[in-house]
Structures are given as structure tokens and as C-alpha cells.
């Protein structure tokens, strides 16, 4: 387990055919059946790959992963994403990428239940020779301002401010699911005659007025 704890891990070489391998061009390589978990806030920056799952299992609970070609590349192993941010400088379709032969043979596996992805939809990725869904069962991706957020299927609206939350509540129908992005939401939020769910790691500073309503809070 690595706790980034506000620090950065940087490494890797530029890829040159015949001279460098995935082991060389990533900041972190998971190999020989290793199991790695990264948590905490911080950055993993690779030259070509941020993390390369060569043979093993990698679980990302948080952190920011960035590189040129892929933030995480998977060969023989499993990637689990529960949170964190992912972005690359090259073709965004390969932000999360499996080596095609390993994907087709079932050796490369991806399970995503959270996280934020820059211009990359993990529910409809084109990186594996067609449209593939990297989201785990019961999860999907919602786009907001060019980023895709993986949320549970019962989340209908993604909000980032108190005004957006009030608008979402006003437009809510029966059992609407609203996910709050991290932040502070101040003011009065009037939930009258509504059934809805609020989820996300955020702070509501003010008052949720729920009258003749059913409100479920998660997070």
C-alpha cells in the first residue's frame, strides 16, 4: 500500500521501439504477481504510462495519474479504480488502456467504480479495437465540463455548486439521484414533496429542509 500523502512519484523513459519496454516507460510497474494499492492525495506522473500492470493487480483509491500515452496500461492482470483523476497528453481514447492481445484473451481486466477521467468515457472506450465498457456492473459514467465521472446507475445528476444543487432539487422527479462533487454547498436546500438521494464526499453547510419527503444520504 502506498499513501501518496501529498507527494509526487515521477519516472519512466520515452518509448523507443526495440530499446525500451513497459517496465522502463512507466513511473510504477506492477509485476511478478504483486498487488499494489495507492491511496491518498498526490500525483503519479509517467513519461509514457503512469502505472503499468504487467503481471499483478493494481487498485487506485485516490490520487492523480497522468502520462503521455496512458495513465494506466494493463497487460496480464487487473486494474480496480475506486477513485482518483486520470488524464494524458496524447490521444484521450487511451487514458486507460489494455494491450489488445491480453484483452482479447481475458488476461487484462478493468473494474471501475469511481474516479474522474479527462475527455475519456470508461463506459464506452474505443481503446480495445471497438466499444468496451470498463465500468463495473451497476456503474456508469456521467460527463460534466469535459470530464467523465463514474457513478452508480441510480445517480441521475452531477452537481458542483450550491446553485446547481438547488436547481437539481427543483427539477427532481421521483427518486432522483444527485451526486455532489467534493466541495462545500452553502445555503437553504428545500426538498418539499420529493423523494431523492444525495451522494458524494461533500459538505452541506446550511439547511436541508425536507417536508413530506424521503431523502437518502450516502457519503
mmCIF file with all atom_site columns, C-alpha atoms in Angstrom:
data_model
loop_
_atom_site.group_PDB
_atom_site.id
_atom_site.type_symbol
_atom_site.label_atom_id
_atom_site.label_alt_id
_atom_site.label_comp_id
_atom_site.label_asym_id
_atom_site.label_entity_id
_atom_site.label_seq_id
_atom_site.pdbx_PDB_ins_code
_atom_site.Cartn_x
_atom_site.Cartn_y
_atom_site.Cartn_z
_atom_site.occupancy
_atom_site.B_iso_or_equiv
_atom_site.pdbx_formal_charge
_atom_site.auth_seq_id
_atom_site.auth_comp_id
_atom_site.auth_asym_id
_atom_site.auth_atom_id
_atom_site.pdbx_PDB_model_num
ATOM 1   C CA . UNK A 1 1   ? 0.000   0.000   0.000   1.00 0.00 ? 1   UNK A CA 1
ATOM 2   C CA . UNK A 1 2   ? 1.335   3.427   -0.961  1.00 0.00 ? 2   UNK A CA 1
ATOM 3   C CA . UNK A 1 3   ? -0.145  6.513   0.698   1.00 0.00 ? 3   UNK A CA 1
ATOM 4   C CA . UNK A 1 4   ? 0.792   9.417   -1.573  1.00 0.00 ? 4   UNK A CA 1
ATOM 5   C CA . UNK A 1 5   ? 0.252   11.816  1.335   1.00 0.00 ? 5   UNK A CA 1
ATOM 6   C CA . UNK A 1 6   ? 0.574   14.913  -0.838  1.00 0.00 ? 6   UNK A CA 1
ATOM 7   C CA . UNK A 1 7   ? 3.753   13.776  -2.613  1.00 0.00 ? 7   UNK A CA 1
ATOM 8   C CA . UNK A 1 8   ? 4.519   13.007  -6.268  1.00 0.00 ? 8   UNK A CA 1
ATOM 9   C CA . UNK A 1 9   ? 6.023   9.931   -7.914  1.00 0.00 ? 9   UNK A CA 1
ATOM 10  C CA . UNK A 1 10  ? 7.615   10.657  -11.287 1.00 0.00 ? 10  UNK A CA 1
ATOM 11  C CA . UNK A 1 11  ? 9.528   8.372   -13.635 1.00 0.00 ? 11  UNK A CA 1
ATOM 12  C CA . UNK A 1 12  ? 9.852   6.457   -16.878 1.00 0.00 ? 12  UNK A CA 1
ATOM 13  C CA . UNK A 1 13  ? 11.573  6.858   -20.231 1.00 0.00 ? 13  UNK A CA 1
ATOM 14  C CA . UNK A 1 14  ? 10.345  7.848   -23.641 1.00 0.00 ? 14  UNK A CA 1
ATOM 15  C CA . UNK A 1 15  ? 9.298   4.776   -25.610 1.00 0.00 ? 15  UNK A CA 1
ATOM 16  C CA . UNK A 1 16  ? 11.730  3.741   -28.364 1.00 0.00 ? 16  UNK A CA 1
ATOM 17  C CA . UNK A 1 17  ? 10.825  0.543   -30.231 1.00 0.00 ? 17  UNK A CA 1
ATOM 18  C CA . UNK A 1 18  ? 13.262  -2.266  -29.514 1.00 0.00 ? 18  UNK A CA 1
ATOM 19  C CA . UNK A 1 19  ? 15.058  -0.331  -26.784 1.00 0.00 ? 19  UNK A CA 1
ATOM 20  C CA . UNK A 1 20  ? 12.539  0.243   -24.005 1.00 0.00 ? 20  UNK A CA 1
ATOM 21  C CA . UNK A 1 21  ? 9.652   -1.799  -22.589 1.00 0.00 ? 21  UNK A CA 1
ATOM 22  C CA . UNK A 1 22  ? 6.628   -1.009  -20.478 1.00 0.00 ? 22  UNK A CA 1
ATOM 23  C CA . UNK A 1 23  ? 8.749   -1.614  -17.391 1.00 0.00 ? 23  UNK A CA 1
ATOM 24  C CA . UNK A 1 24  ? 11.064  1.206   -18.447 1.00 0.00 ? 24  UNK A CA 1
ATOM 25  C CA . UNK A 1 25  ? 8.493   3.736   -19.583 1.00 0.00 ? 25  UNK A CA 1
ATOM 26  C CA . UNK A 1 26  ? 6.157   3.802   -16.558 1.00 0.00 ? 26  UNK A CA 1
ATOM 27  C CA . UNK A 1 27  ? 6.520   5.579   -13.238 1.00 0.00 ? 27  UNK A CA 1
ATOM 28  C CA . UNK A 1 28  ? 5.360   2.408   -11.428 1.00 0.00 ? 28  UNK A CA 1
ATOM 29  C CA . UNK A 1 29  ? 5.299   -1.169  -12.738 1.00 0.00 ? 29  UNK A CA 1
ATOM 30  C CA . UNK A 1 30  ? 3.233   -3.887  -11.010 1.00 0.00 ? 30  UNK A CA 1
ATOM 31  C CA . UNK A 1 31  ? 4.921   -7.201  -11.871 1.00 0.00 ? 31  UNK A CA 1
ATOM 32  C CA . UNK A 1 32  ? 5.589   -10.770 -10.691 1.00 0.00 ? 32  UNK A CA 1
ATOM 33  C CA . UNK A 1 33  ? 2.081   -11.208 -9.268  1.00 0.00 ? 33  UNK A CA 1
ATOM 34  C CA . UNK A 1 34  ? 2.332   -8.180  -6.980  1.00 0.00 ? 34  UNK A CA 1
ATOM 35  C CA . UNK A 1 35  ? -0.736  -6.495  -5.513  1.00 0.00 ? 35  UNK A CA 1
ATOM 36  C CA . UNK A 1 36  ? -0.491  -2.715  -5.165  1.00 0.00 ? 36  UNK A CA 1
ATOM 37  C CA . UNK A 1 37  ? -2.977  -0.243  -3.664  1.00 0.00 ? 37  UNK A CA 1
ATOM 38  C CA . UNK A 1 38  ? -2.467  3.525   -3.874  1.00 0.00 ? 38  UNK A CA 1
ATOM 39  C CA . UNK A 1 39  ? -4.429  5.925   -1.682  1.00 0.00 ? 39  UNK A CA 1
ATOM 40  C CA . UNK A 1 40  ? -4.100  9.500   -0.505  1.00 0.00 ? 40  UNK A CA 1
ATOM 41  C CA . UNK A 1 41  ? -3.824  12.729  -2.452  1.00 0.00 ? 41  UNK A CA 1
ATOM 42  C CA . UNK A 1 42  ? -0.791  13.152  -4.681  1.00 0.00 ? 42  UNK A CA 1
ATOM 43  C CA . UNK A 1 43  ? 0.384   12.640  -8.260  1.00 0.00 ? 43  UNK A CA 1
ATOM 44  C CA . UNK A 1 44  ? 1.821   9.731   -10.232 1.00 0.00 ? 44  UNK A CA 1
ATOM 45  C CA . UNK A 1 45  ? 3.406   11.002  -13.456 1.00 0.00 ? 45  UNK A CA 1
ATOM 46  C CA . UNK A 1 46  ? 4.945   8.699   -16.043 1.00 0.00 ? 46  UNK A CA 1
ATOM 47  C CA . UNK A 1 47  ? 6.627   9.501   -19.335 1.00 0.00 ? 47  UNK A CA 1
ATOM 48  C CA . UNK A 1 48  ? 4.527   7.068   -21.409 1.00 0.00 ? 48  UNK A CA 1
ATOM 49  C CA . UNK A 1 49  ? 2.464   5.260   -18.691 1.00 0.00 ? 49  UNK A CA 1
ATOM 50  C CA . UNK A 1 50  ? 1.695   6.387   -15.166 1.00 0.00 ? 50  UNK A CA 1
ATOM 51  C CA . UNK A 1 51  ? 1.216   2.817   -13.890 1.00 0.00 ? 51  UNK A CA 1
ATOM 52  C CA . UNK A 1 52  ? 1.876   -0.349  -15.902 1.00 0.00 ? 52  UNK A CA 1
ATOM 53  C CA . UNK A 1 53  ? 0.133   -3.509  -14.683 1.00 0.00 ? 53  UNK A CA 1
ATOM 54  C CA . UNK A 1 54  ? 2.478   -6.018  -16.301 1.00 0.00 ? 54  UNK A CA 1
ATOM 55  C CA . UNK A 1 55  ? 1.541   -9.027  -14.150 1.00 0.00 ? 55  UNK A CA 1
ATOM 56  C CA . UNK A 1 56  ? -0.446  -8.390  -10.989 1.00 0.00 ? 56  UNK A CA 1
ATOM 57  C CA . UNK A 1 57  ? -3.263  -6.311  -9.531  1.00 0.00 ? 57  UNK A CA 1
ATOM 58  C CA . UNK A 1 58  ? -3.478  -2.557  -9.003  1.00 0.00 ? 58  UNK A CA 1
ATOM 59  C CA . UNK A 1 59  ? -6.176  -0.765  -7.009  1.00 0.00 ? 59  UNK A CA 1
ATOM 60  C CA . UNK A 1 60  ? -6.403  3.032   -7.169  1.00 0.00 ? 60  UNK A CA 1
ATOM 61  C CA . UNK A 1 61  ? -8.435  4.549   -4.348  1.00 0.00 ? 61  UNK A CA 1
ATOM 62  C CA . UNK A 1 62  ? -7.357  8.160   -4.991  1.00 0.00 ? 62  UNK A CA 1
ATOM 63  C CA . UNK A 1 63  ? -4.551  10.233  -6.479  1.00 0.00 ? 63  UNK A CA 1
ATOM 64  C CA . UNK A 1 64  ? -3.926  11.896  -9.825  1.00 0.00 ? 64  UNK A CA 1
ATOM 65  C CA . UNK A 1 65  ? -2.447  9.728   -12.614 1.00 0.00 ? 65  UNK A CA 1
ATOM 66  C CA . UNK A 1 66  ? -1.020  11.301  -15.726 1.00 0.00 ? 66  UNK A CA 1
ATOM 67  C CA . UNK A 1 67  ? 1.381   10.499  -18.592 1.00 0.00 ? 67  UNK A CA 1
ATOM 68  C CA . UNK A 1 68  ? 1.692   10.892  -22.346 1.00 0.00 ? 68  UNK A CA 1
ATOM 69  C CA . UNK A 1 69  ? 0.212   7.627   -23.685 1.00 0.00 ? 69  UNK A CA 1
ATOM 70  C CA . UNK A 1 70  ? -1.856  6.033   -20.871 1.00 0.00 ? 70  UNK A CA 1
ATOM 71  C CA . UNK A 1 71  ? -2.420  6.900   -17.247 1.00 0.00 ? 71  UNK A CA 1
ATOM 72  C CA . UNK A 1 72  ? -2.720  3.142   -16.582 1.00 0.00 ? 72  UNK A CA 1
ATOM 73  C CA . UNK A 1 73  ? -1.745  0.379   -19.019 1.00 0.00 ? 73  UNK A CA 1
ATOM 74  C CA . UNK A 1 74  ? -2.769  -3.240  -18.362 1.00 0.00 ? 74  UNK A CA 1
ATOM 75  C CA . UNK A 1 75  ? -1.183  -6.395  -19.751 1.00 0.00 ? 75  UNK A CA 1
ATOM 76  C CA . UNK A 1 76  ? -1.593  -9.531  -17.624 1.00 0.00 ? 76  UNK A CA 1
ATOM 77  C CA . UNK A 1 77  ? -3.533  -8.503  -14.558 1.00 0.00 ? 77  UNK A CA 1
ATOM 78  C CA . UNK A 1 78  ? -6.386  -6.493  -13.071 1.00 0.00 ? 78  UNK A CA 1
ATOM 79  C CA . UNK A 1 79  ? -6.984  -2.777  -12.617 1.00 0.00 ? 79  UNK A CA 1
ATOM 80  C CA . UNK A 1 80  ? -9.514  -1.644  -9.994  1.00 0.00 ? 80  UNK A CA 1
ATOM 81  C CA . UNK A 1 81  ? -10.340 2.065   -9.905  1.00 0.00 ? 81  UNK A CA 1
ATOM 82  C CA . UNK A 1 82  ? -12.361 3.298   -6.926  1.00 0.00 ? 82  UNK A CA 1
ATOM 83  C CA . UNK A 1 83  ? -11.402 6.964   -7.167  1.00 0.00 ? 83  UNK A CA 1
ATOM 84  C CA . UNK A 1 84  ? -8.780  9.414   -8.367  1.00 0.00 ? 84  UNK A CA 1
ATOM 85  C CA . UNK A 1 85  ? -8.234  11.505  -11.502 1.00 0.00 ? 85  UNK A CA 1
ATOM 86  C CA . UNK A 1 86  ? -6.839  10.330  -14.849 1.00 0.00 ? 86  UNK A CA 1
ATOM 87  C CA . UNK A 1 87  ? -5.521  12.376  -17.761 1.00 0.00 ? 87  UNK A CA 1
ATOM 88  C CA . UNK A 1 88  ? -2.992  12.055  -20.605 1.00 0.00 ? 88  UNK A CA 1
ATOM 89  C CA . UNK A 1 89  ? -1.497  14.426  -23.140 1.00 0.00 ? 89  UNK A CA 1
ATOM 90  C CA . UNK A 1 90  ? -1.850  12.196  -26.243 1.00 0.00 ? 90  UNK A CA 1
ATOM 91  C CA . UNK A 1 91  ? -4.975  10.508  -27.694 1.00 0.00 ? 91  UNK A CA 1
ATOM 92  C CA . UNK A 1 92  ? -7.527  10.576  -24.855 1.00 0.00 ? 92  UNK A CA 1
ATOM 93  C CA . UNK A 1 93  ? -9.070  7.285   -26.069 1.00 0.00 ? 93  UNK A CA 1
ATOM 94  C CA . UNK A 1 94  ? -6.121  5.516   -24.424 1.00 0.00 ? 94  UNK A CA 1
ATOM 95  C CA . UNK A 1 95  ? -6.311  7.129   -20.988 1.00 0.00 ? 95  UNK A CA 1
ATOM 96  C CA . UNK A 1 96  ? -6.977  3.657   -19.583 1.00 0.00 ? 96  UNK A CA 1
ATOM 97  C CA . UNK A 1 97  ? -5.699  1.004   -21.987 1.00 0.00 ? 97  UNK A CA 1
ATOM 98  C CA . UNK A 1 98  ? -5.261  -2.748  -22.212 1.00 0.00 ? 98  UNK A CA 1
ATOM 99  C CA . UNK A 1 99  ? -2.829  -4.449  -24.579 1.00 0.00 ? 99  UNK A CA 1
ATOM 100 C CA . UNK A 1 100 ? -5.204  -5.789  -27.228 1.00 0.00 ? 100 UNK A CA 1
ATOM 101 C CA . UNK A 1 101 ? -3.962  -9.391  -27.293 1.00 0.00 ? 101 UNK A CA 1
ATOM 102 C CA . UNK A 1 102 ? -4.249  -9.627  -23.491 1.00 0.00 ? 102 UNK A CA 1
ATOM 103 C CA . UNK A 1 103 ? -7.699  -8.016  -23.509 1.00 0.00 ? 103 UNK A CA 1
ATOM 104 C CA . UNK A 1 104 ? -8.942  -10.411 -26.177 1.00 0.00 ? 104 UNK A CA 1
ATOM 105 C CA . UNK A 1 105 ? -7.542  -13.400 -24.259 1.00 0.00 ? 105 UNK A CA 1
ATOM 106 C CA . UNK A 1 106 ? -9.122  -12.250 -20.974 1.00 0.00 ? 106 UNK A CA 1
ATOM 107 C CA . UNK A 1 107 ? -5.784  -11.702 -19.260 1.00 0.00 ? 107 UNK A CA 1
ATOM 108 C CA . UNK A 1 108 ? -6.301  -7.929  -18.891 1.00 0.00 ? 108 UNK A CA 1
ATOM 109 C CA . UNK A 1 109 ? -9.256  -6.886  -16.727 1.00 0.00 ? 109 UNK A CA 1
ATOM 110 C CA . UNK A 1 110 ? -10.598 -3.485  -15.658 1.00 0.00 ? 110 UNK A CA 1
ATOM 111 C CA . UNK A 1 111 ? -13.198 -2.772  -12.957 1.00 0.00 ? 111 UNK A CA 1
ATOM 112 C CA . UNK A 1 112 ? -14.097 0.891   -12.416 1.00 0.00 ? 112 UNK A CA 1
ATOM 113 C CA . UNK A 1 113 ? -16.483 2.028   -9.667  1.00 0.00 ? 113 UNK A CA 1
ATOM 114 C CA . UNK A 1 114 ? -15.328 5.638   -9.264  1.00 0.00 ? 114 UNK A CA 1
ATOM 115 C CA . UNK A 1 115 ? -12.896 8.268   -10.490 1.00 0.00 ? 115 UNK A CA 1
ATOM 116 C CA . UNK A 1 116 ? -12.726 11.233  -12.857 1.00 0.00 ? 116 UNK A CA 1
ATOM 117 C CA . UNK A 1 117 ? -11.463 10.934  -16.437 1.00 0.00 ? 117 UNK A CA 1
ATOM 118 C CA . UNK A 1 118 ? -10.374 13.772  -18.717 1.00 0.00 ? 118 UNK A CA 1
ATOM 119 C CA . UNK A 1 119 ? -12.240 13.503  -22.068 1.00 0.00 ? 119 UNK A CA 1
ATOM 120 C CA . UNK A 1 120 ? -12.358 9.706   -21.686 1.00 0.00 ? 120 UNK A CA 1
ATOM 121 C CA . UNK A 1 121 ? -15.599 7.760   -21.229 1.00 0.00 ? 121 UNK A CA 1
ATOM 122 C CA . UNK A 1 122 ? -14.754 4.477   -19.444 1.00 0.00 ? 122 UNK A CA 1
ATOM 123 C CA . UNK A 1 123 ? -18.246 3.145   -20.154 1.00 0.00 ? 123 UNK A CA 1
ATOM 124 C CA . UNK A 1 124 ? -17.703 3.465   -23.914 1.00 0.00 ? 124 UNK A CA 1
ATOM 125 C CA . UNK A 1 125 ? -13.958 3.296   -24.503 1.00 0.00 ? 125 UNK A CA 1
ATOM 126 C CA . UNK A 1 126 ? -12.601 2.809   -28.019 1.00 0.00 ? 126 UNK A CA 1
ATOM 127 C CA . UNK A 1 127 ? -9.196  1.639   -26.834 1.00 0.00 ? 127 UNK A CA 1
ATOM 128 C CA . UNK A 1 128 ? -9.752  -2.103  -27.281 1.00 0.00 ? 128 UNK A CA 1
ATOM 129 C CA . UNK A 1 129 ? -10.488 -2.237  -31.002 1.00 0.00 ? 129 UNK A CA 1
ATOM 130 C CA . UNK A 1 130 ? -14.140 -1.280  -30.529 1.00 0.00 ? 130 UNK A CA 1
ATOM 131 C CA . UNK A 1 131 ? -16.516 -0.082  -27.866 1.00 0.00 ? 131 UNK A CA 1
ATOM 132 C CA . UNK A 1 132 ? -15.711 -1.619  -24.476 1.00 0.00 ? 132 UNK A CA 1
ATOM 133 C CA . UNK A 1 133 ? -17.202 -0.944  -21.048 1.00 0.00 ? 133 UNK A CA 1
ATOM 134 C CA . UNK A 1 134 ? -14.649 -0.677  -18.234 1.00 0.00 ? 134 UNK A CA 1
ATOM 135 C CA . UNK A 1 135 ? -17.300 0.205   -15.622 1.00 0.00 ? 135 UNK A CA 1
ATOM 136 C CA . UNK A 1 136 ? -18.249 -2.493  -13.146 1.00 0.00 ? 136 UNK A CA 1
ATOM 137 C CA . UNK A 1 137 ? -21.813 -3.823  -13.052 1.00 0.00 ? 137 UNK A CA 1
ATOM 138 C CA . UNK A 1 138 ? -24.154 -1.238  -11.572 1.00 0.00 ? 138 UNK A CA 1
ATOM 139 C CA . UNK A 1 139 ? -21.994 1.741   -12.584 1.00 0.00 ? 139 UNK A CA 1
ATOM 140 C CA . UNK A 1 140 ? -21.924 4.172   -15.477 1.00 0.00 ? 140 UNK A CA 1
ATOM 141 C CA . UNK A 1 141 ? -20.149 7.397   -16.498 1.00 0.00 ? 141 UNK A CA 1
ATOM 142 C CA . UNK A 1 142 ? -21.598 10.923  -16.477 1.00 0.00 ? 142 UNK A CA 1
ATOM 143 C CA . UNK A 1 143 ? -19.961 13.795  -18.393 1.00 0.00 ? 143 UNK A CA 1
ATOM 144 C CA . UNK A 1 144 ? -19.550 17.266  -16.888 1.00 0.00 ? 144 UNK A CA 1
ATOM 145 C CA . UNK A 1 145 ? -17.318 20.021  -18.312 1.00 0.00 ? 145 UNK A CA 1
ATOM 146 C CA . UNK A 1 146 ? -15.253 17.596  -20.381 1.00 0.00 ? 146 UNK A CA 1
ATOM 147 C CA . UNK A 1 147 ? -14.645 15.157  -17.526 1.00 0.00 ? 147 UNK A CA 1
ATOM 148 C CA . UNK A 1 148 ? -16.365 11.796  -17.098 1.00 0.00 ? 148 UNK A CA 1
ATOM 149 C CA . UNK A 1 149 ? -17.310 10.745  -13.566 1.00 0.00 ? 149 UNK A CA 1
ATOM 150 C CA . UNK A 1 150 ? -18.067 7.109   -12.775 1.00 0.00 ? 150 UNK A CA 1
ATOM 151 C CA . UNK A 1 151 ? -21.155 6.887   -10.586 1.00 0.00 ? 151 UNK A CA 1
ATOM 152 C CA . UNK A 1 152 ? -23.730 4.301   -9.551  1.00 0.00 ? 152 UNK A CA 1
ATOM 153 C CA . UNK A 1 153 ? -26.523 3.636   -12.041 1.00 0.00 ? 153 UNK A CA 1
ATOM 154 C CA . UNK A 1 154 ? -29.044 5.324   -9.728  1.00 0.00 ? 154 UNK A CA 1
ATOM 155 C CA . UNK A 1 155 ? -27.256 8.702   -9.989  1.00 0.00 ? 155 UNK A CA 1
ATOM 156 C CA . UNK A 1 156 ? -29.071 10.977  -12.442 1.00 0.00 ? 156 UNK A CA 1
ATOM 157 C CA . UNK A 1 157 ? -27.452 14.395  -11.929 1.00 0.00 ? 157 UNK A CA 1
ATOM 158 C CA . UNK A 1 158 ? -23.919 15.573  -11.109 1.00 0.00 ? 158 UNK A CA 1
ATOM 159 C CA . UNK A 1 159 ? -23.577 18.965  -9.358  1.00 0.00 ? 159 UNK A CA 1
ATOM 160 C CA . UNK A 1 160 ? -20.625 21.150  -8.332  1.00 0.00 ? 160 UNK A CA 1
ATOM 161 C CA . UNK A 1 161 ? -22.146 24.158  -6.549  1.00 0.00 ? 161 UNK A CA 1
ATOM 162 C CA . UNK A 1 162 ? -24.972 25.199  -4.245  1.00 0.00 ? 162 UNK A CA 1
ATOM 163 C CA . UNK A 1 163 ? -26.856 26.820  -7.128  1.00 0.00 ? 163 UNK A CA 1
ATOM 164 C CA . UNK A 1 164 ? -26.587 23.631  -9.224  1.00 0.00 ? 164 UNK A CA 1
ATOM 165 C CA . UNK A 1 165 ? -27.813 21.578  -6.263  1.00 0.00 ? 165 UNK A CA 1
ATOM 166 C CA . UNK A 1 166 ? -30.840 23.835  -5.767  1.00 0.00 ? 166 UNK A CA 1
ATOM 167 C CA . UNK A 1 167 ? -31.647 23.603  -9.485  1.00 0.00 ? 167 UNK A CA 1
ATOM 168 C CA . UNK A 1 168 ? -31.297 19.828  -9.447  1.00 0.00 ? 168 UNK A CA 1
ATOM 169 C CA . UNK A 1 169 ? -33.613 19.552  -6.447  1.00 0.00 ? 169 UNK A CA 1
ATOM 170 C CA . UNK A 1 170 ? -36.169 21.843  -8.093  1.00 0.00 ? 170 UNK A CA 1
ATOM 171 C CA . UNK A 1 171 ? -36.159 19.674  -11.243 1.00 0.00 ? 171 UNK A CA 1
ATOM 172 C CA . UNK A 1 172 ? -36.055 16.357  -9.423  1.00 0.00 ? 172 UNK A CA 1
ATOM 173 C CA . UNK A 1 173 ? -38.655 13.719  -10.097 1.00 0.00 ? 173 UNK A CA 1
ATOM 174 C CA . UNK A 1 174 ? -39.458 10.641  -8.042  1.00 0.00 ? 174 UNK A CA 1
ATOM 175 C CA . UNK A 1 175 ? -36.312 9.086   -6.557  1.00 0.00 ? 175 UNK A CA 1
ATOM 176 C CA . UNK A 1 176 ? -33.829 11.256  -8.436  1.00 0.00 ? 176 UNK A CA 1
ATOM 177 C CA . UNK A 1 177 ? -30.211 10.510  -7.549  1.00 0.00 ? 177 UNK A CA 1
ATOM 178 C CA . UNK A 1 178 ? -27.901 13.533  -7.177  1.00 0.00 ? 178 UNK A CA 1
ATOM 179 C CA . UNK A 1 179 ? -24.127 13.204  -6.768  1.00 0.00 ? 179 UNK A CA 1
ATOM 180 C CA . UNK A 1 180 ? -22.260 16.064  -5.143  1.00 0.00 ? 180 UNK A CA 1
ATOM 181 C CA . UNK A 1 181 ? -18.708 16.659  -6.307  1.00 0.00 ? 181 UNK A CA 1
ATOM 182 C CA . UNK A 1 182 ? -16.209 17.405  -3.494  1.00 0.00 ? 182 UNK A CA 1
ATOM 183 C CA . UNK A 1 183 ? -16.696 20.864  -2.062  1.00 0.00 ? 183 UNK A CA 1
ATOM 184 C CA . UNK A 1 184 ? -18.849 22.973  0.255   1.00 0.00 ? 184 UNK A CA 1
ATOM 185 C CA . UNK A 1 185 ? -22.528 23.627  -0.555  1.00 0.00 ? 185 UNK A CA 1
ATOM 186 C CA . UNK A 1 186 ? -23.938 26.579  1.384   1.00 0.00 ? 186 UNK A CA 1
ATOM 187 C CA . UNK A 1 187 ? -27.497 27.796  1.761   1.00 0.00 ? 187 UNK A CA 1
ATOM 188 C CA . UNK A 1 188 ? -31.055 26.531  2.089   1.00 0.00 ? 188 UNK A CA 1
ATOM 189 C CA . UNK A 1 189 ? -31.980 23.439  0.097   1.00 0.00 ? 189 UNK A CA 1
ATOM 190 C CA . UNK A 1 190 ? -35.730 22.963  0.046   1.00 0.00 ? 190 UNK A CA 1
ATOM 191 C CA . UNK A 1 191 ? -36.830 19.404  -0.617  1.00 0.00 ? 191 UNK A CA 1
ATOM 192 C CA . UNK A 1 192 ? -40.615 19.534  -0.472  1.00 0.00 ? 192 UNK A CA 1
ATOM 193 C CA . UNK A 1 193 ? -42.703 16.681  -1.759  1.00 0.00 ? 193 UNK A CA 1
ATOM 194 C CA . UNK A 1 194 ? -39.670 14.951  -3.323  1.00 0.00 ? 194 UNK A CA 1
ATOM 195 C CA . UNK A 1 195 ? -38.026 11.559  -2.994  1.00 0.00 ? 195 UNK A CA 1
ATOM 196 C CA . UNK A 1 196 ? -34.333 11.788  -3.810  1.00 0.00 ? 196 UNK A CA 1
ATOM 197 C CA . UNK A 1 197 ? -30.858 10.545  -2.941  1.00 0.00 ? 197 UNK A CA 1
ATOM 198 C CA . UNK A 1 198 ? -27.810 12.729  -2.229  1.00 0.00 ? 198 UNK A CA 1
ATOM 199 C CA . UNK A 1 199 ? -24.437 11.002  -2.533  1.00 0.00 ? 199 UNK A CA 1
ATOM 200 C CA . UNK A 1 200 ? -20.776 12.048  -2.624  1.00 0.00 ? 200 UNK A CA 1
ATOM 201 C CA . UNK A 1 201 ? -17.996 13.188  -0.295  1.00 0.00 ? 201 UNK A CA 1
ATOM 202 C CA . UNK A 1 202 ? -19.010 16.803  0.179   1.00 0.00 ? 202 UNK A CA 1
ATOM 203 C CA . UNK A 1 203 ? -20.058 19.249  2.898   1.00 0.00 ? 203 UNK A CA 1
ATOM 204 C CA . UNK A 1 204 ? -23.501 20.830  3.108   1.00 0.00 ? 204 UNK A CA 1
ATOM 205 C CA . UNK A 1 205 ? -23.217 23.993  5.206   1.00 0.00 ? 205 UNK A CA 1
ATOM 206 C CA . UNK A 1 206 ? -26.702 25.255  5.818   1.00 0.00 ? 206 UNK A CA 1
ATOM 207 C CA . UNK A 1 207 ? -30.056 23.557  5.913   1.00 0.00 ? 207 UNK A CA 1
ATOM 208 C CA . UNK A 1 208 ? -31.745 20.740  4.037   1.00 0.00 ? 208 UNK A CA 1
ATOM 209 C CA . UNK A 1 209 ? -35.459 21.349  4.522   1.00 0.00 ? 209 UNK A CA 1
ATOM 210 C CA . UNK A 1 210 ? -37.240 18.066  3.857   1.00 0.00 ? 210 UNK A CA 1
ATOM 211 C CA . UNK A 1 211 ? -41.021 18.310  4.208   1.00 0.00 ? 211 UNK A CA 1
ATOM 212 C CA . UNK A 1 212 ? -43.319 15.490  3.126   1.00 0.00 ? 212 UNK A CA 1
ATOM 213 C CA . UNK A 1 213 ? -40.256 13.942  1.519   1.00 0.00 ? 213 UNK A CA 1
ATOM 214 C CA . UNK A 1 214 ? -37.947 10.941  1.624   1.00 0.00 ? 214 UNK A CA 1
ATOM 215 C CA . UNK A 1 215 ? -34.271 11.923  1.398   1.00 0.00 ? 215 UNK A CA 1
ATOM 216 C CA . UNK A 1 216 ? -31.456 9.343   1.390   1.00 0.00 ? 216 UNK A CA 1
ATOM 217 C CA . UNK A 1 217 ? -27.909 10.490  2.208   1.00 0.00 ? 217 UNK A CA 1
ATOM 218 C CA . UNK A 1 218 ? -24.869 8.469   1.127   1.00 0.00 ? 218 UNK A CA 1
ATOM 219 C CA . UNK A 1 219 ? -21.396 9.805   1.892   1.00 0.00 ? 219 UNK A CA 1
#
